[in-house]
Short mmCIF file of N, CA and C in Angstrom, two decimals:
data_model
loop_
_atom_site.label_atom_id
_atom_site.label_comp_id
_atom_site.label_asym_id
_atom_site.label_seq_id
_atom_site.Cartn_x
_atom_site.Cartn_y
_atom_site.Cartn_z
N MET A 24 -39.24 -88.73 1.50
CA MET A 24 -38.55 -89.08 0.46
C MET A 24 -39.00 -90.37 -0.46
N LYS A 25 -39.34 -90.04 -1.42
CA LYS A 25 -39.99 -91.00 -2.59
C LYS A 25 -38.95 -92.17 -2.76
N THR A 26 -39.47 -93.14 -2.83
CA THR A 26 -38.56 -94.43 -3.27
C THR A 26 -38.79 -94.77 -4.52
N LYS A 27 -37.58 -95.18 -5.16
CA LYS A 27 -37.41 -95.43 -6.74
C LYS A 27 -38.32 -96.87 -6.91
N THR A 28 -39.42 -96.79 -7.73
CA THR A 28 -40.13 -97.85 -7.98
C THR A 28 -39.52 -98.66 -9.25
N VAL A 29 -39.73 -99.93 -9.40
CA VAL A 29 -39.30 -100.66 -10.82
C VAL A 29 -40.33 -100.64 -11.75
N SER A 30 -39.72 -100.65 -13.06
CA SER A 30 -40.64 -100.56 -14.25
C SER A 30 -41.57 -102.00 -14.29
N MET A 31 -42.67 -101.79 -14.61
CA MET A 31 -43.85 -103.17 -14.55
C MET A 31 -43.58 -103.64 -15.87
N ASN A 32 -42.89 -102.93 -16.90
CA ASN A 32 -42.51 -103.84 -18.12
C ASN A 32 -43.99 -104.30 -18.72
N THR A 33 -45.05 -103.51 -18.78
CA THR A 33 -46.22 -104.00 -19.32
C THR A 33 -46.15 -103.67 -20.90
N TYR A 34 -45.02 -103.43 -21.36
CA TYR A 34 -44.94 -103.09 -23.09
C TYR A 34 -44.56 -104.40 -23.56
N TYR A 35 -44.36 -105.39 -22.85
CA TYR A 35 -44.32 -106.73 -23.20
C TYR A 35 -45.59 -107.37 -23.65
N TRP A 36 -46.70 -107.00 -23.02
CA TRP A 36 -47.92 -107.66 -23.31
C TRP A 36 -49.19 -106.87 -23.58
N SER A 37 -48.77 -105.59 -23.31
CA SER A 37 -49.97 -104.66 -23.48
C SER A 37 -49.67 -103.39 -24.21
N THR A 38 -50.67 -102.62 -24.93
CA THR A 38 -50.20 -101.25 -25.70
C THR A 38 -50.15 -100.22 -24.51
N ASP A 39 -50.66 -100.66 -23.11
CA ASP A 39 -50.68 -99.48 -22.43
C ASP A 39 -49.59 -99.86 -21.50
N THR A 40 -48.88 -98.55 -20.93
CA THR A 40 -47.79 -98.64 -19.83
C THR A 40 -48.50 -98.05 -18.78
N PHE A 41 -48.13 -98.67 -17.72
CA PHE A 41 -48.73 -98.28 -16.31
C PHE A 41 -47.40 -97.65 -15.41
N ASP A 42 -47.66 -96.47 -14.72
CA ASP A 42 -46.80 -95.90 -13.69
C ASP A 42 -47.21 -96.20 -12.44
N CYS A 43 -48.24 -96.28 -12.28
CA CYS A 43 -49.18 -96.71 -10.98
C CYS A 43 -49.46 -98.17 -10.96
N PRO A 44 -49.02 -98.86 -9.81
CA PRO A 44 -49.44 -100.30 -9.50
C PRO A 44 -51.06 -100.38 -9.28
N TYR A 45 -51.33 -99.19 -8.75
CA TYR A 45 -53.00 -99.65 -8.55
C TYR A 45 -53.78 -99.48 -10.02
N ASP A 46 -53.27 -98.55 -10.45
CA ASP A 46 -53.90 -98.65 -12.03
C ASP A 46 -53.86 -99.68 -12.78
N PHE A 47 -52.73 -100.36 -12.61
CA PHE A 47 -52.15 -101.96 -13.26
C PHE A 47 -53.25 -102.80 -12.82
N ILE A 48 -53.19 -102.72 -11.34
CA ILE A 48 -54.02 -103.97 -10.70
C ILE A 48 -55.41 -103.83 -11.40
N LYS A 49 -55.86 -102.48 -11.40
CA LYS A 49 -57.54 -102.48 -11.81
C LYS A 49 -57.61 -103.02 -13.64
N GLU A 50 -56.67 -102.60 -14.15
CA GLU A 50 -56.88 -103.23 -15.45
C GLU A 50 -56.27 -104.66 -15.61
N LEU A 51 -55.54 -105.36 -14.75
CA LEU A 51 -55.04 -106.70 -14.90
C LEU A 51 -56.58 -107.40 -14.63
N PHE A 52 -57.50 -106.99 -13.64
CA PHE A 52 -58.52 -107.82 -13.18
C PHE A 52 -59.97 -107.47 -14.43
N ASP A 53 -59.44 -106.52 -14.85
CA ASP A 53 -60.45 -106.35 -15.95
C ASP A 53 -60.07 -107.30 -17.36
N PHE A 54 -58.89 -107.42 -17.51
CA PHE A 54 -58.38 -108.20 -18.42
C PHE A 54 -58.61 -109.47 -18.21
N GLU A 55 -58.32 -110.10 -16.88
CA GLU A 55 -58.58 -111.72 -16.52
C GLU A 55 -59.02 -111.62 -15.32
N ASP A 56 -59.77 -112.60 -15.04
CA ASP A 56 -60.02 -113.07 -13.54
C ASP A 56 -59.09 -113.71 -12.76
N ILE A 57 -59.11 -113.72 -11.39
CA ILE A 57 -58.21 -114.15 -10.51
C ILE A 57 -58.16 -115.82 -10.53
N LYS A 58 -59.09 -116.23 -10.80
CA LYS A 58 -59.27 -117.62 -11.07
C LYS A 58 -58.40 -118.34 -12.17
N SER A 59 -58.36 -117.49 -13.22
CA SER A 59 -57.59 -117.87 -14.53
C SER A 59 -56.34 -118.00 -13.92
N PHE A 60 -55.88 -116.76 -13.43
CA PHE A 60 -54.52 -116.60 -12.96
C PHE A 60 -53.74 -117.59 -12.11
N LYS A 61 -54.73 -117.93 -10.94
CA LYS A 61 -54.31 -119.11 -10.02
C LYS A 61 -54.35 -120.27 -10.93
N ASN A 62 -55.24 -120.61 -11.73
CA ASN A 62 -55.21 -122.03 -12.66
C ASN A 62 -53.86 -121.96 -13.19
N GLU A 63 -53.57 -121.06 -13.88
CA GLU A 63 -52.47 -120.98 -14.69
C GLU A 63 -51.22 -121.01 -13.98
N ILE A 64 -51.10 -120.52 -12.89
CA ILE A 64 -49.80 -120.81 -11.65
C ILE A 64 -49.82 -122.22 -11.36
N THR A 65 -51.11 -122.76 -11.21
CA THR A 65 -51.06 -124.27 -10.60
C THR A 65 -50.95 -125.23 -11.63
N TYR A 66 -51.09 -124.79 -12.77
CA TYR A 66 -50.31 -125.68 -13.91
C TYR A 66 -49.15 -125.65 -14.01
N TYR A 67 -48.45 -124.51 -13.97
CA TYR A 67 -46.90 -124.71 -14.26
C TYR A 67 -46.38 -125.22 -12.99
N PHE A 68 -46.83 -125.07 -11.80
CA PHE A 68 -46.17 -126.02 -10.85
C PHE A 68 -46.48 -127.25 -11.06
N LEU A 69 -47.78 -127.60 -11.50
CA LEU A 69 -47.88 -129.01 -11.54
C LEU A 69 -47.13 -129.80 -12.72
N TYR A 70 -47.19 -129.25 -13.83
CA TYR A 70 -46.21 -129.57 -14.85
C TYR A 70 -44.65 -129.32 -14.81
N SER A 71 -44.23 -128.68 -13.63
CA SER A 71 -42.92 -128.62 -13.53
C SER A 71 -42.66 -130.06 -12.87
N LYS A 72 -43.23 -130.55 -12.11
CA LYS A 72 -43.08 -131.76 -11.51
C LYS A 72 -43.45 -133.19 -12.46
N LYS A 73 -43.79 -132.95 -13.45
CA LYS A 73 -44.16 -134.04 -14.34
C LYS A 73 -43.03 -134.34 -15.53
N GLU A 74 -43.06 -135.61 -15.95
CA GLU A 74 -42.54 -135.67 -17.44
C GLU A 74 -43.30 -135.36 -18.58
N GLU A 75 -44.22 -134.84 -18.64
CA GLU A 75 -44.84 -134.26 -19.90
C GLU A 75 -44.80 -132.81 -20.05
N VAL A 76 -44.89 -132.23 -20.92
CA VAL A 76 -44.98 -130.92 -21.42
C VAL A 76 -46.33 -130.03 -21.08
N TYR A 77 -46.45 -129.10 -20.41
CA TYR A 77 -47.45 -128.25 -20.30
C TYR A 77 -47.87 -127.89 -21.64
N SER A 78 -48.94 -128.57 -22.04
CA SER A 78 -49.24 -128.16 -23.54
C SER A 78 -50.79 -127.73 -23.88
N LYS A 79 -51.35 -127.43 -22.67
CA LYS A 79 -52.76 -126.84 -23.10
C LYS A 79 -52.61 -125.58 -23.96
N ARG A 80 -51.60 -124.81 -23.77
CA ARG A 80 -51.54 -123.60 -24.77
C ARG A 80 -50.14 -123.70 -25.46
N ASN A 81 -49.94 -122.98 -26.19
CA ASN A 81 -48.69 -123.19 -27.21
C ASN A 81 -47.88 -122.04 -26.21
N ALA A 82 -46.45 -122.17 -26.65
CA ALA A 82 -45.44 -121.57 -26.11
C ALA A 82 -45.46 -119.93 -25.69
N SER A 83 -46.08 -119.56 -26.92
CA SER A 83 -46.45 -118.00 -26.89
C SER A 83 -47.39 -117.55 -26.00
N SER A 84 -48.40 -118.34 -25.75
CA SER A 84 -49.60 -118.03 -24.83
C SER A 84 -48.75 -118.23 -23.43
N VAL A 85 -47.95 -119.18 -23.18
CA VAL A 85 -47.61 -119.31 -21.80
C VAL A 85 -46.49 -118.03 -21.62
N MET A 86 -45.93 -117.73 -22.80
CA MET A 86 -44.85 -116.60 -22.25
C MET A 86 -45.67 -115.38 -22.32
N PHE A 87 -46.70 -115.31 -22.95
CA PHE A 87 -47.40 -113.92 -22.58
C PHE A 87 -47.83 -114.07 -21.28
N ASN A 88 -48.40 -115.03 -20.61
CA ASN A 88 -49.01 -115.12 -19.37
C ASN A 88 -47.67 -114.94 -18.53
N CYS A 89 -46.78 -115.28 -18.79
CA CYS A 89 -45.42 -115.12 -17.79
C CYS A 89 -45.02 -113.70 -17.62
N ALA A 90 -45.25 -113.02 -18.99
CA ALA A 90 -44.80 -111.61 -18.86
C ALA A 90 -46.17 -110.79 -17.97
N ILE A 91 -47.17 -111.25 -18.34
CA ILE A 91 -48.38 -110.65 -17.19
C ILE A 91 -47.86 -111.00 -15.83
N LEU A 92 -47.60 -112.06 -15.45
CA LEU A 92 -47.36 -112.42 -14.04
C LEU A 92 -46.29 -111.67 -13.69
N LEU A 93 -45.24 -111.57 -14.49
CA LEU A 93 -44.15 -110.91 -14.11
C LEU A 93 -43.99 -109.42 -13.62
N SER A 94 -45.18 -108.85 -14.84
CA SER A 94 -45.48 -107.62 -14.27
C SER A 94 -46.23 -107.20 -12.86
N THR A 95 -47.28 -108.37 -13.01
CA THR A 95 -47.76 -108.37 -11.32
C THR A 95 -47.00 -108.32 -10.25
N LEU A 96 -45.91 -109.06 -10.41
CA LEU A 96 -44.87 -109.21 -9.25
C LEU A 96 -44.40 -107.89 -9.03
N LYS A 97 -43.94 -107.15 -10.07
CA LYS A 97 -43.47 -105.84 -10.18
C LYS A 97 -44.20 -104.79 -9.60
N ALA A 98 -45.72 -104.79 -9.86
CA ALA A 98 -46.90 -104.15 -9.17
C ALA A 98 -46.67 -104.16 -7.79
N CYS A 99 -46.68 -105.44 -7.48
CA CYS A 99 -46.75 -105.92 -6.01
C CYS A 99 -45.56 -105.01 -5.13
N TYR A 100 -44.18 -105.40 -5.78
CA TYR A 100 -43.10 -104.68 -5.36
C TYR A 100 -43.08 -103.29 -5.07
N ASN A 101 -43.88 -102.50 -6.21
CA ASN A 101 -44.12 -101.01 -5.94
C ASN A 101 -44.89 -100.57 -5.17
N ILE A 102 -45.88 -101.60 -4.89
CA ILE A 102 -46.90 -101.04 -3.52
C ILE A 102 -46.23 -101.29 -2.37
N TYR A 103 -45.32 -102.45 -2.20
CA TYR A 103 -44.34 -102.51 -0.79
C TYR A 103 -43.27 -101.56 -0.72
N LEU A 104 -43.06 -100.91 -1.82
CA LEU A 104 -41.95 -99.88 -1.68
C LEU A 104 -42.68 -98.47 -1.17
N GLU A 105 -44.14 -98.49 -1.24
CA GLU A 105 -44.59 -97.16 -0.98
C GLU A 105 -45.98 -97.37 0.24
N PRO A 106 -45.30 -97.82 1.23
CA PRO A 106 -46.44 -98.16 2.38
C PRO A 106 -47.24 -97.22 2.79
N GLU A 107 -46.57 -95.75 2.67
CA GLU A 107 -47.58 -94.51 2.84
C GLU A 107 -48.61 -94.29 1.80
N GLU A 108 -48.29 -94.77 0.68
CA GLU A 108 -49.29 -94.65 -0.54
C GLU A 108 -50.46 -95.66 -0.20
N PHE A 109 -49.98 -96.77 0.43
CA PHE A 109 -51.22 -97.71 0.48
C PHE A 109 -51.98 -97.13 1.85
N LYS A 110 -51.60 -96.58 2.66
CA LYS A 110 -52.38 -96.23 3.64
C LYS A 110 -53.18 -95.22 3.58
N LYS A 111 -52.67 -94.33 2.52
CA LYS A 111 -53.25 -93.05 2.04
C LYS A 111 -54.56 -93.32 1.24
N ARG A 112 -54.62 -94.68 0.71
CA ARG A 112 -55.70 -95.21 -0.17
C ARG A 112 -56.72 -95.94 0.39
N LYS A 113 -56.45 -96.13 1.93
CA LYS A 113 -57.30 -96.53 2.62
C LYS A 113 -58.05 -97.85 2.32
N LEU A 114 -57.01 -98.71 1.98
CA LEU A 114 -57.65 -100.17 1.41
C LEU A 114 -57.30 -101.17 2.70
N ILE A 115 -57.23 -100.75 4.04
CA ILE A 115 -57.25 -101.75 5.18
C ILE A 115 -58.72 -101.63 5.69
N LYS A 116 -59.28 -102.67 5.83
CA LYS A 116 -60.65 -103.13 6.31
C LYS A 116 -60.51 -102.94 7.93
N SER A 117 -61.34 -102.71 8.61
CA SER A 117 -61.49 -102.56 10.10
C SER A 117 -61.65 -103.97 10.52
N ALA A 118 -62.67 -104.65 10.00
CA ALA A 118 -62.84 -105.94 10.34
C ALA A 118 -63.33 -106.76 9.35
N VAL A 119 -63.18 -108.15 9.25
CA VAL A 119 -63.74 -108.92 8.19
C VAL A 119 -64.40 -110.24 8.90
N PHE A 120 -65.58 -110.81 8.31
CA PHE A 120 -66.10 -111.59 8.51
C PHE A 120 -65.36 -113.11 8.32
N TYR A 121 -65.55 -113.95 9.09
CA TYR A 121 -64.77 -115.27 8.74
C TYR A 121 -65.18 -115.98 7.16
N GLU A 122 -66.54 -115.71 6.83
CA GLU A 122 -66.84 -116.34 5.61
C GLU A 122 -66.26 -115.54 4.57
N ASP A 123 -65.69 -114.41 4.63
CA ASP A 123 -65.03 -113.41 3.66
C ASP A 123 -63.43 -114.12 3.21
N TYR A 124 -62.95 -114.65 4.35
CA TYR A 124 -61.58 -115.09 3.94
C TYR A 124 -61.44 -116.65 4.37
N CYS A 125 -62.23 -117.34 4.67
CA CYS A 125 -62.22 -118.86 4.89
C CYS A 125 -61.83 -119.61 3.76
N LEU A 126 -62.11 -119.14 2.54
CA LEU A 126 -61.75 -119.92 1.34
C LEU A 126 -60.47 -119.27 0.64
N SER A 127 -59.66 -118.39 1.35
CA SER A 127 -58.76 -117.58 0.83
C SER A 127 -57.66 -118.46 1.41
N THR A 128 -56.42 -117.93 0.56
CA THR A 128 -55.20 -118.36 1.16
C THR A 128 -54.65 -117.31 2.14
N LEU A 129 -55.18 -116.28 2.22
CA LEU A 129 -54.93 -115.21 3.07
C LEU A 129 -55.13 -115.36 4.81
N SER A 130 -54.51 -115.02 5.50
CA SER A 130 -55.02 -114.98 7.15
C SER A 130 -55.73 -113.95 7.24
N ARG A 131 -56.57 -114.07 8.44
CA ARG A 131 -57.54 -112.92 8.69
C ARG A 131 -56.75 -111.75 8.73
N GLU A 132 -55.55 -111.44 9.18
CA GLU A 132 -55.02 -110.15 9.22
C GLU A 132 -54.74 -109.87 7.77
N GLU A 133 -54.06 -110.52 7.09
CA GLU A 133 -53.76 -110.47 5.66
C GLU A 133 -54.91 -110.00 4.81
N TYR A 134 -56.19 -110.59 5.10
CA TYR A 134 -57.57 -109.97 4.49
C TYR A 134 -57.81 -108.74 4.88
N ILE A 135 -57.71 -108.30 5.99
CA ILE A 135 -58.00 -106.99 6.64
C ILE A 135 -57.04 -106.04 6.06
N ASN A 136 -55.77 -106.43 5.80
CA ASN A 136 -54.59 -105.63 5.26
C ASN A 136 -53.75 -106.26 4.39
N PRO A 137 -54.00 -106.22 3.00
CA PRO A 137 -53.26 -106.99 2.17
C PRO A 137 -51.93 -106.47 2.10
N PHE A 138 -51.54 -105.35 2.51
CA PHE A 138 -50.16 -104.70 2.41
C PHE A 138 -49.33 -105.82 3.38
N LEU A 139 -49.77 -106.34 4.09
CA LEU A 139 -48.79 -107.51 5.09
C LEU A 139 -48.21 -108.61 4.23
N VAL A 140 -49.30 -109.01 3.06
CA VAL A 140 -48.78 -110.04 2.33
C VAL A 140 -47.44 -109.57 1.49
N PHE A 141 -47.54 -108.31 0.91
CA PHE A 141 -46.31 -107.76 0.17
C PHE A 141 -45.09 -107.72 1.27
N LYS A 142 -45.17 -107.10 2.42
CA LYS A 142 -44.24 -107.12 3.37
C LYS A 142 -43.46 -108.33 3.48
N LYS A 143 -44.46 -109.17 3.96
CA LYS A 143 -43.90 -110.66 4.34
C LYS A 143 -43.06 -111.13 3.09
N VAL A 144 -43.62 -111.19 1.91
CA VAL A 144 -43.13 -111.89 0.73
C VAL A 144 -41.40 -111.17 0.31
N PHE A 145 -41.81 -109.78 0.24
CA PHE A 145 -40.74 -108.86 -0.07
C PHE A 145 -39.61 -109.06 0.84
N ASP A 146 -39.94 -108.95 2.06
CA ASP A 146 -38.83 -108.88 3.09
C ASP A 146 -38.15 -110.41 3.18
N GLU A 147 -38.87 -111.20 3.02
CA GLU A 147 -38.24 -112.59 3.17
C GLU A 147 -37.69 -113.28 1.77
N ILE A 148 -38.17 -112.92 0.58
CA ILE A 148 -37.82 -113.44 -0.42
C ILE A 148 -37.19 -112.59 -1.51
N GLY A 149 -37.82 -111.52 -1.44
CA GLY A 149 -37.24 -110.52 -2.57
C GLY A 149 -37.81 -110.63 -3.90
N LEU A 150 -38.03 -109.52 -4.70
CA LEU A 150 -38.16 -109.52 -5.92
C LEU A 150 -37.79 -110.32 -6.85
N ASN A 151 -36.06 -110.41 -6.90
CA ASN A 151 -35.54 -111.07 -7.66
C ASN A 151 -35.77 -112.74 -7.63
N ASN A 152 -35.71 -113.11 -6.61
CA ASN A 152 -35.80 -114.61 -6.23
C ASN A 152 -37.32 -115.04 -6.69
N LEU A 153 -38.43 -114.13 -6.42
CA LEU A 153 -39.61 -114.43 -6.67
C LEU A 153 -39.67 -114.49 -8.20
N GLU A 154 -39.34 -113.62 -9.22
CA GLU A 154 -39.20 -113.74 -10.34
C GLU A 154 -38.24 -114.85 -10.94
N ALA A 155 -37.45 -115.08 -10.57
CA ALA A 155 -36.48 -116.10 -10.91
C ALA A 155 -37.35 -117.39 -10.44
N SER A 156 -37.67 -117.58 -9.38
CA SER A 156 -38.48 -118.73 -9.22
C SER A 156 -39.66 -119.21 -10.15
N LEU A 157 -40.30 -118.17 -10.40
CA LEU A 157 -41.36 -118.38 -11.30
C LEU A 157 -41.18 -118.61 -12.68
N PHE A 158 -40.17 -117.83 -13.11
CA PHE A 158 -39.72 -118.32 -14.74
C PHE A 158 -39.01 -119.31 -14.72
N ASP A 159 -38.37 -120.09 -13.64
CA ASP A 159 -37.84 -121.22 -13.58
C ASP A 159 -38.97 -122.52 -13.74
N THR A 160 -39.79 -122.21 -13.14
CA THR A 160 -40.97 -123.19 -12.78
C THR A 160 -41.71 -123.15 -14.34
N ILE A 161 -42.13 -122.01 -14.90
CA ILE A 161 -42.46 -121.91 -15.90
C ILE A 161 -41.54 -122.62 -17.11
N SER A 162 -40.30 -122.64 -17.07
CA SER A 162 -39.28 -123.08 -17.84
C SER A 162 -39.54 -124.66 -18.01
N TYR A 163 -39.28 -125.16 -16.53
CA TYR A 163 -39.35 -126.50 -16.24
C TYR A 163 -40.88 -127.23 -16.77
N ALA A 164 -42.33 -126.43 -16.73
CA ALA A 164 -43.39 -126.99 -17.23
C ALA A 164 -43.31 -127.19 -18.68
N MET A 165 -42.61 -126.35 -19.22
CA MET A 165 -42.42 -126.08 -20.74
C MET A 165 -41.43 -127.22 -21.21
N GLY A 166 -40.48 -127.82 -20.44
CA GLY A 166 -39.57 -128.66 -20.93
C GLY A 166 -40.23 -130.09 -21.14
N ASP A 167 -39.35 -130.77 -21.86
CA ASP A 167 -39.75 -131.86 -22.26
C ASP A 167 -39.16 -133.15 -21.47
N SER A 168 -38.64 -132.81 -20.63
CA SER A 168 -37.79 -134.03 -19.41
C SER A 168 -38.06 -133.63 -18.31
N TYR A 169 -38.48 -134.47 -17.21
CA TYR A 169 -38.45 -134.15 -15.81
C TYR A 169 -37.39 -133.76 -15.32
N ILE A 170 -37.24 -132.69 -14.56
CA ILE A 170 -35.94 -132.29 -13.68
C ILE A 170 -36.31 -131.98 -12.53
N ASP A 171 -35.67 -132.55 -11.79
CA ASP A 171 -35.87 -132.32 -9.90
C ASP A 171 -35.49 -130.90 -9.90
N CYS A 172 -36.43 -130.06 -9.87
CA CYS A 172 -36.27 -128.51 -9.58
C CYS A 172 -36.64 -127.91 -8.21
N ILE A 173 -36.62 -128.94 -7.66
CA ILE A 173 -36.68 -128.20 -6.23
C ILE A 173 -35.45 -128.09 -5.45
N SER A 174 -35.21 -126.71 -5.01
CA SER A 174 -34.01 -126.34 -4.21
C SER A 174 -34.32 -125.45 -3.52
N GLU A 175 -33.46 -125.05 -2.34
CA GLU A 175 -33.90 -124.11 -1.42
C GLU A 175 -34.42 -122.81 -1.85
N LYS A 176 -34.01 -122.40 -3.09
CA LYS A 176 -34.44 -121.21 -3.60
C LYS A 176 -36.02 -121.38 -4.15
N ASP A 177 -36.48 -122.47 -4.30
CA ASP A 177 -38.00 -122.69 -4.93
C ASP A 177 -38.95 -121.81 -3.88
N ILE A 178 -39.90 -121.05 -4.32
CA ILE A 178 -40.91 -120.48 -4.03
C ILE A 178 -42.11 -121.21 -4.02
N GLN A 179 -42.89 -121.57 -2.76
CA GLN A 179 -44.18 -122.42 -3.00
C GLN A 179 -45.28 -121.65 -3.56
N ILE A 180 -46.09 -122.27 -4.23
CA ILE A 180 -47.19 -121.92 -5.15
C ILE A 180 -48.20 -121.02 -4.29
N ILE A 181 -48.23 -121.38 -3.04
CA ILE A 181 -48.99 -120.79 -2.11
C ILE A 181 -48.65 -119.07 -1.94
N THR A 182 -47.36 -118.59 -2.13
CA THR A 182 -46.77 -117.42 -2.14
C THR A 182 -47.15 -116.62 -3.26
N TYR A 183 -47.32 -117.04 -4.39
CA TYR A 183 -48.04 -116.53 -5.74
C TYR A 183 -49.39 -116.34 -5.51
N ASN A 184 -50.36 -117.33 -4.90
CA ASN A 184 -51.61 -117.33 -4.71
C ASN A 184 -51.89 -116.19 -3.80
N LYS A 185 -51.14 -116.09 -2.90
CA LYS A 185 -51.18 -114.78 -1.88
C LYS A 185 -51.23 -113.66 -2.45
N LEU A 186 -49.98 -113.52 -3.31
CA LEU A 186 -49.99 -112.35 -3.99
C LEU A 186 -51.03 -111.85 -4.63
N LEU A 187 -51.52 -112.68 -5.44
CA LEU A 187 -52.77 -112.48 -6.62
C LEU A 187 -54.06 -112.19 -5.59
N GLU A 188 -54.07 -113.07 -4.76
CA GLU A 188 -55.38 -112.52 -3.86
C GLU A 188 -55.15 -111.08 -2.95
N ALA A 189 -53.99 -110.89 -2.62
CA ALA A 189 -53.86 -109.27 -2.26
C ALA A 189 -54.36 -108.19 -3.41
N CYS A 190 -53.80 -108.81 -4.47
CA CYS A 190 -54.04 -107.60 -5.65
C CYS A 190 -55.55 -107.57 -5.89
N TRP A 191 -56.25 -108.84 -5.97
CA TRP A 191 -57.43 -109.03 -6.12
C TRP A 191 -58.30 -108.10 -4.97
N LEU A 192 -57.89 -108.18 -3.67
CA LEU A 192 -58.51 -107.43 -2.84
C LEU A 192 -58.34 -106.02 -2.86
N ILE A 193 -57.08 -105.65 -3.39
CA ILE A 193 -56.93 -104.12 -3.72
C ILE A 193 -57.94 -103.59 -4.52
N ASN A 194 -57.91 -104.47 -5.69
CA ASN A 194 -58.70 -104.09 -6.86
C ASN A 194 -60.55 -103.85 -6.28
N GLU A 195 -60.60 -105.00 -5.65
CA GLU A 195 -62.07 -104.88 -4.98
C GLU A 195 -62.21 -103.54 -4.15
N ARG A 196 -61.42 -103.22 -3.26
CA ARG A 196 -61.57 -102.35 -2.46
C ARG A 196 -61.34 -100.83 -3.30
N LEU A 197 -60.60 -100.76 -4.27
CA LEU A 197 -60.70 -99.95 -5.08
C LEU A 197 -61.90 -99.65 -5.75
N LYS A 198 -62.45 -100.47 -6.07
CA LYS A 198 -63.68 -100.57 -7.07
C LYS A 198 -64.86 -99.92 -5.92
N GLU A 199 -64.83 -100.35 -4.57
CA GLU A 199 -65.71 -99.73 -3.76
C GLU A 199 -65.70 -98.23 -3.55
N LYS A 200 -64.42 -97.94 -3.87
CA LYS A 200 -64.27 -96.21 -3.78
C LYS A 200 -64.72 -95.72 -4.88
N GLU A 201 -65.12 -96.29 -6.14
CA GLU A 201 -65.36 -95.47 -7.08
C GLU A 201 -66.85 -94.98 -7.08
#
């Protein structure tokens, strides 16, 4: 029985629409590199805790990036919903070298099987909480006064970085198969 996936809402930021999360991920990293996405998230988290406004970009650029990141979370969730499709694509490595993952936020097991990241995040946090926390963090970063935005529902930056790294690994493994 096929699980119902969620729309990635790429029409907010792209002329292309994607039904397949794997196609979306390939396009995502053709559009921007992982370092840029991770830097952007770092700035959001950093500025959400400061009294100054994140002003390296204008608000429309931040909202554009927010839409891309929210689409990415939905792509991750769609992969989570279809574990058999992930297995069928043969994106799990049998082994990896320490040098491959030592600078990553992923554990050895997650580097071997990036699906484990999706399973853990969505089993523990859920898509709605993940999206709400990201949007709140970006809103606080763009605000003009400091708000103590730490709550029990806040998600740590490492969670978003792990999701991005899992997507990047999927992208790299898909390219190896081409």
